[in-house]
Amino acid sequence: MTFYIAGLGLNEESLTKEIIEVINKSSKVYIETYTVEYPYDLKVFEKSIGKKLLSLDRGAVESEKFLEEAKKKEVTLLVYGSPLFATTHYSLILKCIKEKIPYKVLQNASIKDAVGAIGLQIYKYGKTTSMPTWNTVKNHQPDSFMEIIKENINNKSHTLLLIDIGLGFEDSLRQIKESFDKHGVNEKVVVCSRMGTKEEKMYYGMIEELIEKEVKNPYCYVIPAPEESIHFMEKEALEMIKV
């Protein structure tokens, strides 16, 4: 028997023929729901593939209990985007190796592929980082992501900034603005909304210029390298989406 971990890609039409075949032959099909807010209705998606989807939150995935089922039957875990983007997901592969559970990884596109649509050269991206939701009541406002952003800026690299699930667009802008001000960063950013879907949107500008734009989940930010260090074609691409 086998454990399959399959990437869903970025929209409901991204399933490959191989992934569909695996879903159809699996005794159980799980779907991970804690790393992203899906850009489509999962109930509708469930009907379209004709298979019951069992939702897993972070605790259920990290418990790895469902891997025990793969010792006796075909089990599939569906993950938005690329199947091994998160460290938690790769830990499942390590578990399979240690316990000699047969497994197969079925790849698909991730947000790292989709941001290529901005026009910034992919090989010039630096470290990826993420911004959590702040708790202003408890004055818990972690901004360690700024260290990565500043490092990338110093290295003349672009930054992909992922957003914590549940963090609204306006709140994320406020957090970025406060963090930029605190750390002396004054850069334009790109906000990317529903990349890889029919509702894909990209906007480039200063933080205060983006507030009026319609941005839907899931979304992320890209902080381009300093303007003087980027290629003329990258500059042209940014001009095309400038607000």
Coordinates of N, CA and C in Angstrom, one line a residue:
M1 N 0.8 -1.2 0.0 CA 0.0 0.0 0.0 C 0.9 1.3 0.0
T2 N 0.3 2.4 -0.3 CA 1.1 3.6 -0.6 C 0.5 4.9 0.0
F3 N 1.4 5.8 0.4 CA 1.0 7.1 0.8 C 1.4 8.1 -0.3
Y4 N 0.4 8.8 -0.8 CA 0.6 9.8 -1.9 C 0.4 11.2 -1.3
I5 N 1.3 12.1 -1.6 CA 1.2 13.5 -1.2 C 1.2 14.3 -2.6
A6 N 0.1 14.9 -2.9 CA -0.1 15.5 -4.2 C -0.4 17.0 -4.1
G7 N 0.2 17.7 -5.0 CA 0.0 19.2 -5.1 C -1.2 19.5 -5.9
L8 N -2.0 20.4 -5.4 CA -3.2 20.8 -6.2 C -3.0 21.9 -7.2
G9 N -1.8 22.4 -7.2 CA -1.6 23.6 -8.0 C -2.3 24.8 -7.5
L10 N -2.6 25.8 -8.3 CA -3.1 27.0 -7.8 C -4.6 27.3 -8.1
N11 N -5.2 26.4 -8.9 CA -6.7 26.5 -9.2 C -7.3 25.2 -9.3
E12 N -8.6 25.1 -9.3 CA -9.3 23.8 -9.3 C -9.2 23.0 -10.6
E13 N -8.6 23.6 -11.6 CA -8.4 22.9 -12.9 C -6.9 22.5 -13.1
S14 N -6.1 22.5 -12.0 CA -4.7 22.2 -12.1 C -4.3 20.8 -11.9
L15 N -5.3 19.9 -11.6 CA -5.0 18.5 -11.3 C -4.5 17.8 -12.6
T16 N -3.4 17.1 -12.4 CA -2.8 16.3 -13.5 C -3.6 15.0 -13.7
K17 N -3.4 14.4 -14.8 CA -4.1 13.1 -15.0 C -3.6 12.1 -14.0
E18 N -2.3 12.1 -13.7 CA -1.8 11.2 -12.7 C -2.4 11.4 -11.3
I19 N -2.6 12.6 -10.9 CA -3.2 12.9 -9.6 C -4.6 12.5 -9.5
I20 N -5.3 12.7 -10.6 CA -6.7 12.3 -10.7 C -6.8 10.7 -10.5
E21 N -5.9 10.0 -11.2 CA -5.9 8.6 -11.1 C -5.6 8.1 -9.7
V22 N -4.7 8.8 -9.0 CA -4.4 8.4 -7.7 C -5.5 8.7 -6.7
I23 N -6.2 9.8 -6.9 CA -7.4 10.1 -6.1 C -8.4 9.0 -6.2
N24 N -8.7 8.6 -7.5 CA -9.7 7.6 -7.8 C -9.5 6.3 -7.1
K25 N -8.2 5.9 -7.0 CA -7.9 4.6 -6.5 C -7.6 4.6 -5.0
S26 N -7.6 5.8 -4.4 CA -7.3 5.8 -2.9 C -8.5 5.5 -2.1
S27 N -8.3 4.8 -1.0 CA -9.3 4.5 0.0 C -9.8 5.7 0.7
K28 N -8.8 6.6 1.0 CA -9.1 7.8 1.7 C -8.3 8.9 1.1
V29 N -9.0 10.1 1.0 CA -8.3 11.3 0.4 C -8.5 12.4 1.4
Y30 N -7.3 12.9 1.9 CA -7.3 14.0 2.9 C -6.9 15.2 2.2
I31 N -7.3 16.4 2.8 CA -6.9 17.7 2.2 C -6.4 18.6 3.4
E32 N -5.2 19.1 3.2 CA -4.7 20.0 4.2 C -5.3 21.4 4.1
T33 N -5.8 22.0 5.2 CA -6.5 23.2 5.1 C -6.0 24.3 6.0
Y34 N -4.8 24.2 6.6 CA -4.3 25.2 7.5 C -3.2 26.1 7.0
T35 N -2.7 25.9 5.8 CA -1.6 26.8 5.3 C -2.1 27.8 4.4
V36 N -3.3 27.7 3.9 CA -3.8 28.6 2.9 C -5.4 28.7 2.9
E37 N -5.9 29.9 2.5 CA -7.3 30.0 2.3 C -7.6 29.7 0.8
Y38 N -8.2 28.7 0.5 CA -8.4 28.2 -0.9 C -9.1 29.3 -1.7
P39 N -8.7 29.5 -3.0 CA -9.4 30.5 -3.8 C -10.7 29.9 -4.5
Y40 N -11.1 28.7 -4.1 CA -12.3 28.1 -4.6 C -13.0 27.3 -3.5
D41 N -14.3 27.0 -3.8 CA -15.1 26.3 -2.8 C -14.7 24.9 -2.7
L42 N -14.3 24.4 -1.6 CA -13.9 23.0 -1.5 C -15.0 22.0 -1.6
K43 N -16.2 22.4 -1.2 CA -17.4 21.5 -1.4 C -17.7 21.3 -2.9
V44 N -17.6 22.4 -3.7 CA -17.8 22.2 -5.1 C -16.6 21.4 -5.7
F45 N -15.4 21.6 -5.2 CA -14.3 20.9 -5.7 C -14.4 19.4 -5.4
E46 N -14.9 19.1 -4.2 CA -15.1 17.7 -3.8 C -16.1 17.0 -4.7
K47 N -17.2 17.7 -5.1 CA -18.2 17.1 -6.0 C -17.6 16.9 -7.4
S48 N -16.7 17.8 -7.8 CA -16.1 17.7 -9.2 C -15.2 16.5 -9.3
I49 N -14.5 16.1 -8.2 CA -13.6 15.0 -8.3 C -14.3 13.7 -7.9
G50 N -15.5 13.8 -7.3 CA -16.3 12.6 -7.0 C -15.7 11.8 -5.9
K51 N -15.0 12.5 -4.9 CA -14.4 11.8 -3.8 C -14.6 12.6 -2.5
K52 N -14.9 11.9 -1.4 CA -15.0 12.6 -0.1 C -13.7 13.1 0.3
L53 N -13.6 14.4 0.7 CA -12.4 14.9 1.2 C -12.4 15.1 2.7
L54 N -11.4 14.6 3.3 CA -11.3 14.7 4.8 C -10.3 15.8 5.2
S55 N -10.8 16.8 5.8 CA -10.0 18.0 6.1 C -9.1 17.7 7.3
L56 N -7.8 18.2 7.1 CA -6.8 18.0 8.2 C -6.3 19.4 8.6
D57 N -6.3 19.7 9.9 CA -5.7 20.9 10.4 C -4.3 20.7 10.7
R58 N -3.6 21.7 11.3 CA -2.1 21.5 11.6 C -1.9 20.4 12.5
G59 N -2.7 20.3 13.6 CA -2.5 19.3 14.6 C -2.6 17.9 14.0
A60 N -3.6 17.7 13.1 CA -3.9 16.4 12.5 C -2.7 16.0 11.6
V61 N -2.2 17.0 10.8 CA -1.1 16.7 9.9 C 0.2 16.3 10.7
E62 N 0.5 17.1 11.7 CA 1.7 16.9 12.5 C 1.6 15.6 13.4
S63 N 0.4 15.2 13.7 CA 0.3 13.9 14.4 C 0.7 12.7 13.6
E64 N 0.6 12.8 12.3 CA 1.0 11.8 11.3 C 0.2 10.5 11.5
K65 N -0.9 10.5 12.2 CA -1.6 9.3 12.4 C -2.2 8.7 11.2
F66 N -2.5 9.5 10.2 CA -3.1 9.0 9.0 C -2.1 8.2 8.2
L67 N -0.8 8.3 8.5 CA 0.2 7.5 7.8 C 0.1 6.1 8.1
E68 N -0.4 5.8 9.3 CA -0.6 4.4 9.7 C -1.6 3.7 8.7
E69 N -2.6 4.4 8.2 CA -3.5 3.8 7.3 C -2.9 3.4 6.0
A70 N -1.8 4.2 5.6 CA -1.1 3.9 4.4 C -0.3 2.6 4.4
K71 N -0.2 2.0 5.6 CA 0.5 0.7 5.7 C -0.5 -0.5 5.2
K72 N -1.8 -0.1 5.1 CA -2.7 -1.2 4.8 C -3.6 -0.8 3.5
K73 N -3.6 0.5 3.2 CA -4.4 0.9 2.0 C -3.8 2.1 1.3
E74 N -4.4 2.5 0.2 CA -3.9 3.6 -0.6 C -4.5 4.9 0.1
V75 N -3.6 5.8 0.5 CA -4.0 7.1 1.1 C -3.4 8.3 0.4
T76 N -4.2 9.3 0.2 CA -3.7 10.5 -0.5 C -3.9 11.7 0.4
L77 N -2.9 12.6 0.4 CA -3.0 13.9 1.1 C -2.8 14.9 0.0
L78 N -3.9 15.8 -0.2 CA -3.8 16.9 -1.1 C -3.4 18.1 -0.4
V79 N -2.5 18.8 -1.1 CA -1.9 20.1 -0.5 C -2.0 21.2 -1.6
Y80 N -2.4 22.4 -1.2 CA -2.5 23.5 -2.1 C -1.1 23.8 -2.7
G81 N -1.1 24.1 -4.0 CA 0.2 24.5 -4.6 C 1.1 23.3 -4.7
S82 N 2.3 23.4 -4.2 CA 3.4 22.4 -4.3 C 3.3 21.5 -3.1
P83 N 3.4 20.2 -3.2 CA 3.2 19.3 -2.0 C 4.2 19.4 -0.9
L84 N 5.4 19.8 -1.3 CA 6.5 19.8 -0.3 C 7.0 21.2 0.0
F85 N 6.1 22.2 -0.2 CA 6.5 23.6 0.1 C 6.8 23.9 1.6
A86 N 6.0 23.2 2.4 CA 6.1 23.4 3.9 C 6.9 22.3 4.5
T87 N 7.7 22.7 5.5 CA 8.5 21.8 6.3 C 7.7 20.6 6.8
T88 N 6.5 21.0 7.3 CA 5.7 19.9 7.9 C 5.4 18.8 7.0
H89 N 5.2 19.2 5.7 CA 4.8 18.2 4.7 C 6.0 17.3 4.4
Y90 N 7.2 17.8 4.4 CA 8.4 17.0 4.1 C 8.6 16.0 5.3
S91 N 8.2 16.4 6.5 CA 8.4 15.5 7.7 C 7.6 14.2 7.5
L92 N 6.5 14.3 6.7 CA 5.7 13.1 6.4 C 6.5 12.1 5.6
I93 N 7.3 12.7 4.6 CA 8.2 11.8 3.8 C 9.2 11.1 4.7
L94 N 9.8 11.9 5.6 CA 10.8 11.3 6.5 C 10.2 10.2 7.3
K95 N 9.0 10.4 7.8 CA 8.3 9.3 8.5 C 8.1 8.1 7.7
C96 N 7.7 8.3 6.4 CA 7.5 7.1 5.5 C 8.8 6.4 5.3
I97 N 9.9 7.1 5.2 CA 11.2 6.5 5.0 C 11.6 5.7 6.2
K98 N 11.5 6.3 7.4 CA 11.9 5.6 8.6 C 11.0 4.3 8.9
E99 N 9.7 4.4 8.5 CA 8.9 3.3 8.9 C 8.6 2.4 7.6
K100 N 9.4 2.7 6.6 CA 9.3 1.8 5.4 C 7.9 1.8 4.8
I101 N 7.2 2.9 4.8 CA 5.9 3.1 4.2 C 6.1 3.5 2.7
P102 N 5.7 2.8 1.7 CA 5.8 3.2 0.3 C 5.1 4.6 0.1
Y103 N 5.8 5.5 -0.6 CA 5.2 6.8 -0.8 C 5.5 7.3 -2.2
K104 N 4.8 8.3 -2.7 CA 5.0 8.9 -3.9 C 4.6 10.4 -3.8
V105 N 5.5 11.2 -4.3 CA 5.2 12.7 -4.4 C 4.8 13.1 -5.8
L106 N 3.6 13.7 -5.8 CA 3.1 14.2 -7.1 C 3.1 15.7 -7.2
Q107 N 4.0 16.2 -8.0 CA 4.3 17.7 -8.0 C 3.3 18.5 -8.7
N108 N 3.3 19.8 -8.4 CA 2.4 20.7 -9.1 C 3.0 22.1 -8.9
A109 N 2.4 23.1 -9.5 CA 2.8 24.5 -9.4 C 2.6 25.1 -8.0
S110 N 3.5 26.0 -7.6 CA 3.3 26.7 -6.3 C 3.4 28.2 -6.5
I111 N 3.2 29.0 -5.5 CA 3.2 30.4 -5.6 C 4.6 30.9 -6.1
K112 N 5.6 30.1 -5.8 CA 7.0 30.5 -6.2 C 7.1 30.5 -7.7
D113 N 6.3 29.6 -8.4 CA 6.2 29.6 -9.8 C 5.4 30.7 -10.3
A114 N 4.3 31.0 -9.7 CA 3.3 31.9 -10.1 C 3.8 33.4 -10.1
V115 N 4.7 33.7 -9.2 CA 5.1 35.1 -9.1 C 6.0 35.4 -10.3
G116 N 6.4 34.5 -11.1 CA 7.1 34.7 -12.3 C 6.3 35.7 -13.2
A117 N 5.0 35.7 -13.0 CA 4.2 36.5 -13.9 C 4.4 38.0 -13.6
I118 N 5.0 38.4 -12.5 CA 5.3 39.8 -12.2 C 6.3 40.3 -13.3
G119 N 7.3 39.4 -13.6 CA 8.3 39.8 -14.6 C 9.7 40.0 -13.9
L120 N 9.8 39.7 -12.6 CA 11.1 39.8 -12.0 C 11.8 38.4 -12.2
Q121 N 13.1 38.5 -12.4 CA 13.8 37.3 -12.7 C 13.8 36.3 -11.5
I122 N 13.4 35.1 -11.7 CA 13.2 34.2 -10.6 C 14.5 33.9 -9.9
Y123 N 15.6 33.8 -10.7 CA 16.9 33.4 -10.0 C 17.5 34.6 -9.2
K124 N 16.8 35.7 -9.2 CA 17.3 36.9 -8.4 C 16.5 37.0 -7.1
Y125 N 15.6 36.0 -6.8 CA 14.9 36.0 -5.5 C 15.9 35.5 -4.4
G126 N 15.8 36.2 -3.3 CA 16.6 35.7 -2.1 C 15.7 34.8 -1.3
K127 N 16.0 34.8 0.0 CA 15.2 34.0 1.0 C 13.7 34.4 1.0
T128 N 12.9 33.3 1.1 CA 11.5 33.6 1.3 C 11.2 33.7 2.8
T129 N 10.2 34.5 3.1 CA 9.9 34.7 4.5 C 8.3 34.8 4.7
S130 N 7.8 34.9 5.9 CA 6.4 35.0 6.1 C 6.1 36.0 7.2
M131 N 4.9 36.6 7.1 CA 4.5 37.5 8.1 C 3.3 37.0 8.9
P132 N 3.4 36.9 10.2 CA 2.3 36.4 11.0 C 1.3 37.4 11.3
T133 N 0.2 37.0 11.9 CA -0.9 38.0 12.3 C -0.5 38.5 13.7
W134 N -0.5 39.9 13.8 CA -0.1 40.5 15.1 C -1.3 40.5 16.1
N135 N -1.0 40.4 17.3 CA -2.0 40.5 18.4 C -1.8 41.8 19.1
T136 N -2.5 42.8 18.7 CA -2.2 44.2 19.2 C -2.7 44.3 20.6
V137 N -3.7 43.5 21.0 CA -4.2 43.5 22.4 C -3.1 43.1 23.4
K138 N -2.4 42.1 23.0 CA -1.3 41.6 23.9 C 0.0 42.2 23.5
N139 N 0.0 43.1 22.6 CA 1.2 43.8 22.1 C 2.2 42.8 21.6
H140 N 1.7 41.8 20.9 CA 2.6 40.8 20.3 C 2.7 41.1 18.8
Q141 N 3.8 41.7 18.4 CA 4.0 42.2 17.0 C 5.3 41.7 16.5
P142 N 5.5 40.4 16.2 CA 6.7 39.9 15.7 C 7.0 40.4 14.3
D143 N 8.3 40.9 14.1 CA 8.6 41.4 12.8 C 10.0 40.8 12.4
S144 N 10.3 39.6 12.7 CA 11.5 39.0 12.3 C 11.6 38.8 10.8
F145 N 10.5 38.8 10.1 CA 10.5 38.7 8.7 C 11.3 39.9 8.1
M146 N 11.4 41.0 8.8 CA 12.1 42.2 8.3 C 13.6 42.0 8.1
E147 N 14.1 41.1 9.0 CA 15.5 40.8 8.9 C 15.8 40.1 7.5
I148 N 15.0 39.2 7.1 CA 15.1 38.6 5.8 C 15.0 39.6 4.7
I149 N 14.0 40.5 4.8 CA 13.7 41.5 3.8 C 15.0 42.4 3.6
K150 N 15.5 42.8 4.8 CA 16.7 43.7 4.7 C 17.9 43.0 4.2
E151 N 18.0 41.8 4.5 CA 19.2 41.0 4.0 C 19.1 40.9 2.5
N152 N 17.9 40.6 2.0 CA 17.7 40.5 0.6 C 17.9 41.8 -0.1
I153 N 17.5 42.9 0.5 CA 17.7 44.2 -0.1 C 19.2 44.5 -0.2
N154 N 19.9 44.2 0.9 CA 21.4 44.4 0.9 C 22.1 43.5 -0.2
N155 N 21.5 42.4 -0.5 CA 22.1 41.5 -1.4 C 21.5 41.7 -2.8
K156 N 20.7 42.8 -3.0 CA 20.1 43.1 -4.3 C 19.3 42.0 -4.8
S157 N 18.5 41.4 -3.9 CA 17.6 40.3 -4.3 C 16.2 40.6 -4.0
H158 N 15.3 40.0 -4.7 CA 13.8 40.1 -4.5 C 13.4 39.3 -3.3
T159 N 12.3 39.6 -2.6 CA 11.8 38.9 -1.5 C 10.4 38.5 -1.7
L160 N 10.1 37.2 -1.6 CA 8.7 36.7 -1.5 C 8.3 36.7 -0.1
L161 N 7.2 37.5 0.2 CA 6.7 37.5 1.6 C 5.3 36.9 1.6
L162 N 5.3 35.7 2.3 CA 4.0 35.0 2.4 C 3.2 35.5 3.6
I163 N 1.9 35.3 3.6 CA 1.0 35.9 4.6 C 0.3 34.8 5.4
D164 N 0.3 35.0 6.7 CA -0.4 34.1 7.6 C -1.9 33.9 7.2
I165 N -2.4 32.7 7.2 CA -3.8 32.5 6.9 C -4.7 33.2 7.9
G166 N -5.7 33.9 7.4 CA -6.6 34.7 8.3 C -6.2 36.1 8.4
L167 N -5.0 36.5 7.9 CA -4.6 37.9 8.0 C -5.2 38.7 6.8
G168 N -6.1 39.6 7.1 CA -6.7 40.4 6.0 C -5.8 41.4 5.3
F169 N -6.2 41.7 4.1 CA -5.3 42.6 3.3 C -5.0 43.9 4.0
E170 N -6.0 44.6 4.5 CA -5.7 45.9 5.1 C -4.9 45.8 6.3
D171 N -5.1 44.8 7.1 CA -4.3 44.6 8.3 C -2.8 44.3 7.9
S172 N -2.7 43.5 6.9 CA -1.3 43.2 6.4 C -0.6 44.4 5.9
L173 N -1.3 45.3 5.2 CA -0.7 46.6 4.8 C -0.2 47.4 6.0
R174 N -1.1 47.4 7.0 CA -0.7 48.2 8.2 C 0.5 47.6 8.9
Q175 N 0.6 46.3 9.0 CA 1.7 45.6 9.6 C 3.0 45.9 8.8
I176 N 2.9 45.8 7.5 CA 4.1 46.1 6.7 C 4.5 47.5 6.8
K177 N 3.6 48.4 6.8 CA 3.9 49.9 6.9 C 4.6 50.1 8.2
E178 N 4.1 49.6 9.3 CA 4.7 49.8 10.6 C 6.1 49.2 10.7
S179 N 6.2 48.0 10.1 CA 7.5 47.3 10.1 C 8.5 48.0 9.3
F180 N 8.1 48.5 8.1 CA 9.0 49.3 7.2 C 9.5 50.5 8.0
D181 N 8.6 51.2 8.6 CA 8.9 52.5 9.3 C 9.9 52.2 10.4
K182 N 9.6 51.2 11.2 CA 10.5 50.8 12.3 C 11.9 50.5 11.9
H183 N 12.0 49.8 10.8 CA 13.3 49.3 10.3 C 14.0 50.2 9.2
G184 N 13.3 51.4 9.0 CA 13.9 52.3 8.0 C 13.9 51.8 6.6
V185 N 12.9 51.1 6.2 CA 12.8 50.6 4.9 C 11.7 51.4 4.2
N186 N 12.0 51.9 2.9 CA 11.1 52.7 2.2 C 11.0 52.2 0.8
E187 N 10.5 51.0 0.6 CA 10.5 50.3 -0.7 C 9.1 50.2 -1.3
K188 N 8.9 50.2 -2.6 CA 7.7 49.8 -3.2 C 7.5 48.3 -3.1
V189 N 6.3 47.9 -3.1 CA 6.1 46.4 -3.1 C 5.1 46.0 -4.2
V190 N 5.0 44.7 -4.4 CA 4.0 44.2 -5.3 C 3.1 43.3 -4.5
V191 N 1.8 43.5 -4.6 CA 0.9 42.6 -4.0 C 0.3 41.7 -5.0
C192 N 0.3 40.4 -4.8 CA -0.2 39.4 -5.8 C -1.4 38.7 -5.2
S193 N -2.5 38.8 -5.9 CA -3.8 38.2 -5.5 C -4.2 37.1 -6.3
R194 N -4.5 35.9 -5.7 CA -5.1 34.8 -6.4 C -4.3 34.4 -7.7
M195 N -3.0 34.3 -7.5 CA -2.1 34.0 -8.6 C -2.4 32.6 -9.2
G196 N -2.3 32.5 -10.5 CA -2.6 31.2 -11.1 C -4.0 30.9 -11.3
T197 N -4.9 31.9 -11.0 CA -6.4 31.7 -11.2 C -6.9 32.7 -12.2
K198 N -8.2 32.6 -12.5 CA -8.8 33.5 -13.5 C -8.9 34.9 -12.8
E199 N -8.8 35.0 -11.5 CA -8.9 36.3 -10.8 C -7.6 36.9 -10.4
E200 N -6.5 36.4 -11.1 CA -5.2 36.9 -10.8 C -5.0 38.4 -10.9
K201 N -4.4 39.0 -9.9 CA -4.2 40.5 -9.9 C -2.8 40.8 -9.3
M202 N -2.1 41.8 -9.9 CA -0.8 42.2 -9.4 C -0.8 43.7 -9.4
Y203 N -0.4 44.3 -8.3 CA -0.3 45.8 -8.2 C 1.1 46.1 -7.6
Y204 N 1.7 47.2 -8.1 CA 3.0 47.6 -7.7 C 3.0 49.1 -7.3
G205 N 3.4 49.4 -6.0 CA 3.4 50.7 -5.6 C 3.8 50.8 -4.1
M206 N 3.8 52.1 -3.6 CA 4.1 52.3 -2.2 C 2.9 51.7 -1.4
I207 N 3.1 51.4 -0.1 CA 2.1 50.8 0.7 C 0.8 51.6 0.7
E208 N 0.9 52.9 0.9 CA -0.3 53.7 1.0 C -1.1 53.8 -0.4
E209 N -0.4 53.4 -1.5 CA -1.1 53.5 -2.8 C -1.9 52.2 -3.1
L210 N -1.6 51.2 -2.3 CA -2.3 49.9 -2.5 C -3.6 49.7 -1.8
I211 N -3.9 50.5 -0.8 CA -5.0 50.3 0.1 C -6.3 50.2 -0.6
E212 N -6.5 51.0 -1.7 CA -7.8 51.0 -2.4 C -8.0 49.8 -3.4
K213 N -7.0 49.0 -3.6 CA -7.1 47.9 -4.5 C -7.8 46.7 -4.0
E214 N -8.5 46.0 -4.9 CA -9.3 44.8 -4.5 C -8.3 43.7 -4.5
V215 N -8.1 43.1 -3.3 CA -7.2 42.0 -3.2 C -7.9 40.9 -2.4
K216 N -7.9 39.7 -3.0 CA -8.6 38.5 -2.4 C -7.6 37.5 -2.0
N217 N -8.1 36.7 -1.0 CA -7.2 35.6 -0.6 C -7.2 34.4 -1.6
P218 N -6.1 33.7 -1.7 CA -4.9 33.9 -1.0 C -4.1 35.0 -1.8
Y219 N -3.2 35.7 -1.0 CA -2.4 36.7 -1.6 C -1.0 36.7 -0.9
C220 N -0.1 37.4 -1.5 CA 1.2 37.5 -1.0 C 1.9 38.8 -1.5
Y221 N 3.0 39.1 -1.0 CA 3.8 40.3 -1.4 C 5.1 39.9 -2.0
V222 N 5.6 40.7 -2.9 CA 7.0 40.6 -3.4 C 7.6 42.0 -3.2
I223 N 8.8 42.0 -2.5 CA 9.5 43.3 -2.4 C 10.7 43.2 -3.3
P224 N 10.6 44.0 -4.4 CA 11.7 43.9 -5.4 C 13.0 44.4 -4.9
A225 N 14.1 44.0 -5.5 CA 15.4 44.5 -5.1 C 15.4 46.0 -5.4
P226 N 16.4 46.7 -4.8 CA 16.5 48.2 -5.0 C 16.5 48.5 -6.5
E227 N 15.7 49.5 -6.9 CA 15.5 49.8 -8.3 C 16.8 50.0 -9.1
E228 N 17.8 50.5 -8.5 CA 19.0 50.8 -9.3 C 19.8 49.4 -9.6
S229 N 19.3 48.3 -9.0 CA 20.1 47.1 -9.2 C 19.3 46.1 -10.1
I230 N 18.1 46.5 -10.5 CA 17.3 45.5 -11.3 C 17.5 45.8 -12.8
H231 N 17.3 44.7 -13.6 CA 17.4 44.7 -15.0 C 16.3 45.6 -15.7
F232 N 16.7 46.2 -16.8 CA 15.7 47.1 -17.5 C 14.4 46.5 -17.8
M233 N 14.4 45.2 -18.1 CA 13.2 44.4 -18.5 C 12.4 44.3 -17.2
E234 N 13.0 44.1 -16.0 CA 12.3 44.0 -14.8 C 11.6 45.3 -14.5
K235 N 12.3 46.4 -14.8 CA 11.7 47.8 -14.5 C 10.5 48.0 -15.4
E236 N 10.6 47.5 -16.7 CA 9.5 47.6 -17.6 C 8.3 46.8 -17.1
A237 N 8.6 45.6 -16.6 CA 7.5 44.8 -16.1 C 6.8 45.4 -14.9
L238 N 7.5 46.0 -14.0 CA 6.9 46.7 -12.9 C 6.1 47.9 -13.3
E239 N 6.6 48.6 -14.3 CA 5.8 49.7 -14.8 C 4.4 49.3 -15.3
M240 N 4.4 48.1 -15.8 CA 3.1 47.6 -16.4 C 2.0 47.4 -15.3
I241 N 2.5 47.1 -14.1 CA 1.5 46.9 -13.0 C 1.5 48.0 -11.9
K242 N 2.2 49.1 -12.2 CA 2.3 50.2 -11.3 C 0.9 50.9 -11.1
V243 N 0.6 51.2 -9.8 CA -0.7 51.8 -9.6 C -0.6 53.3 -9.7

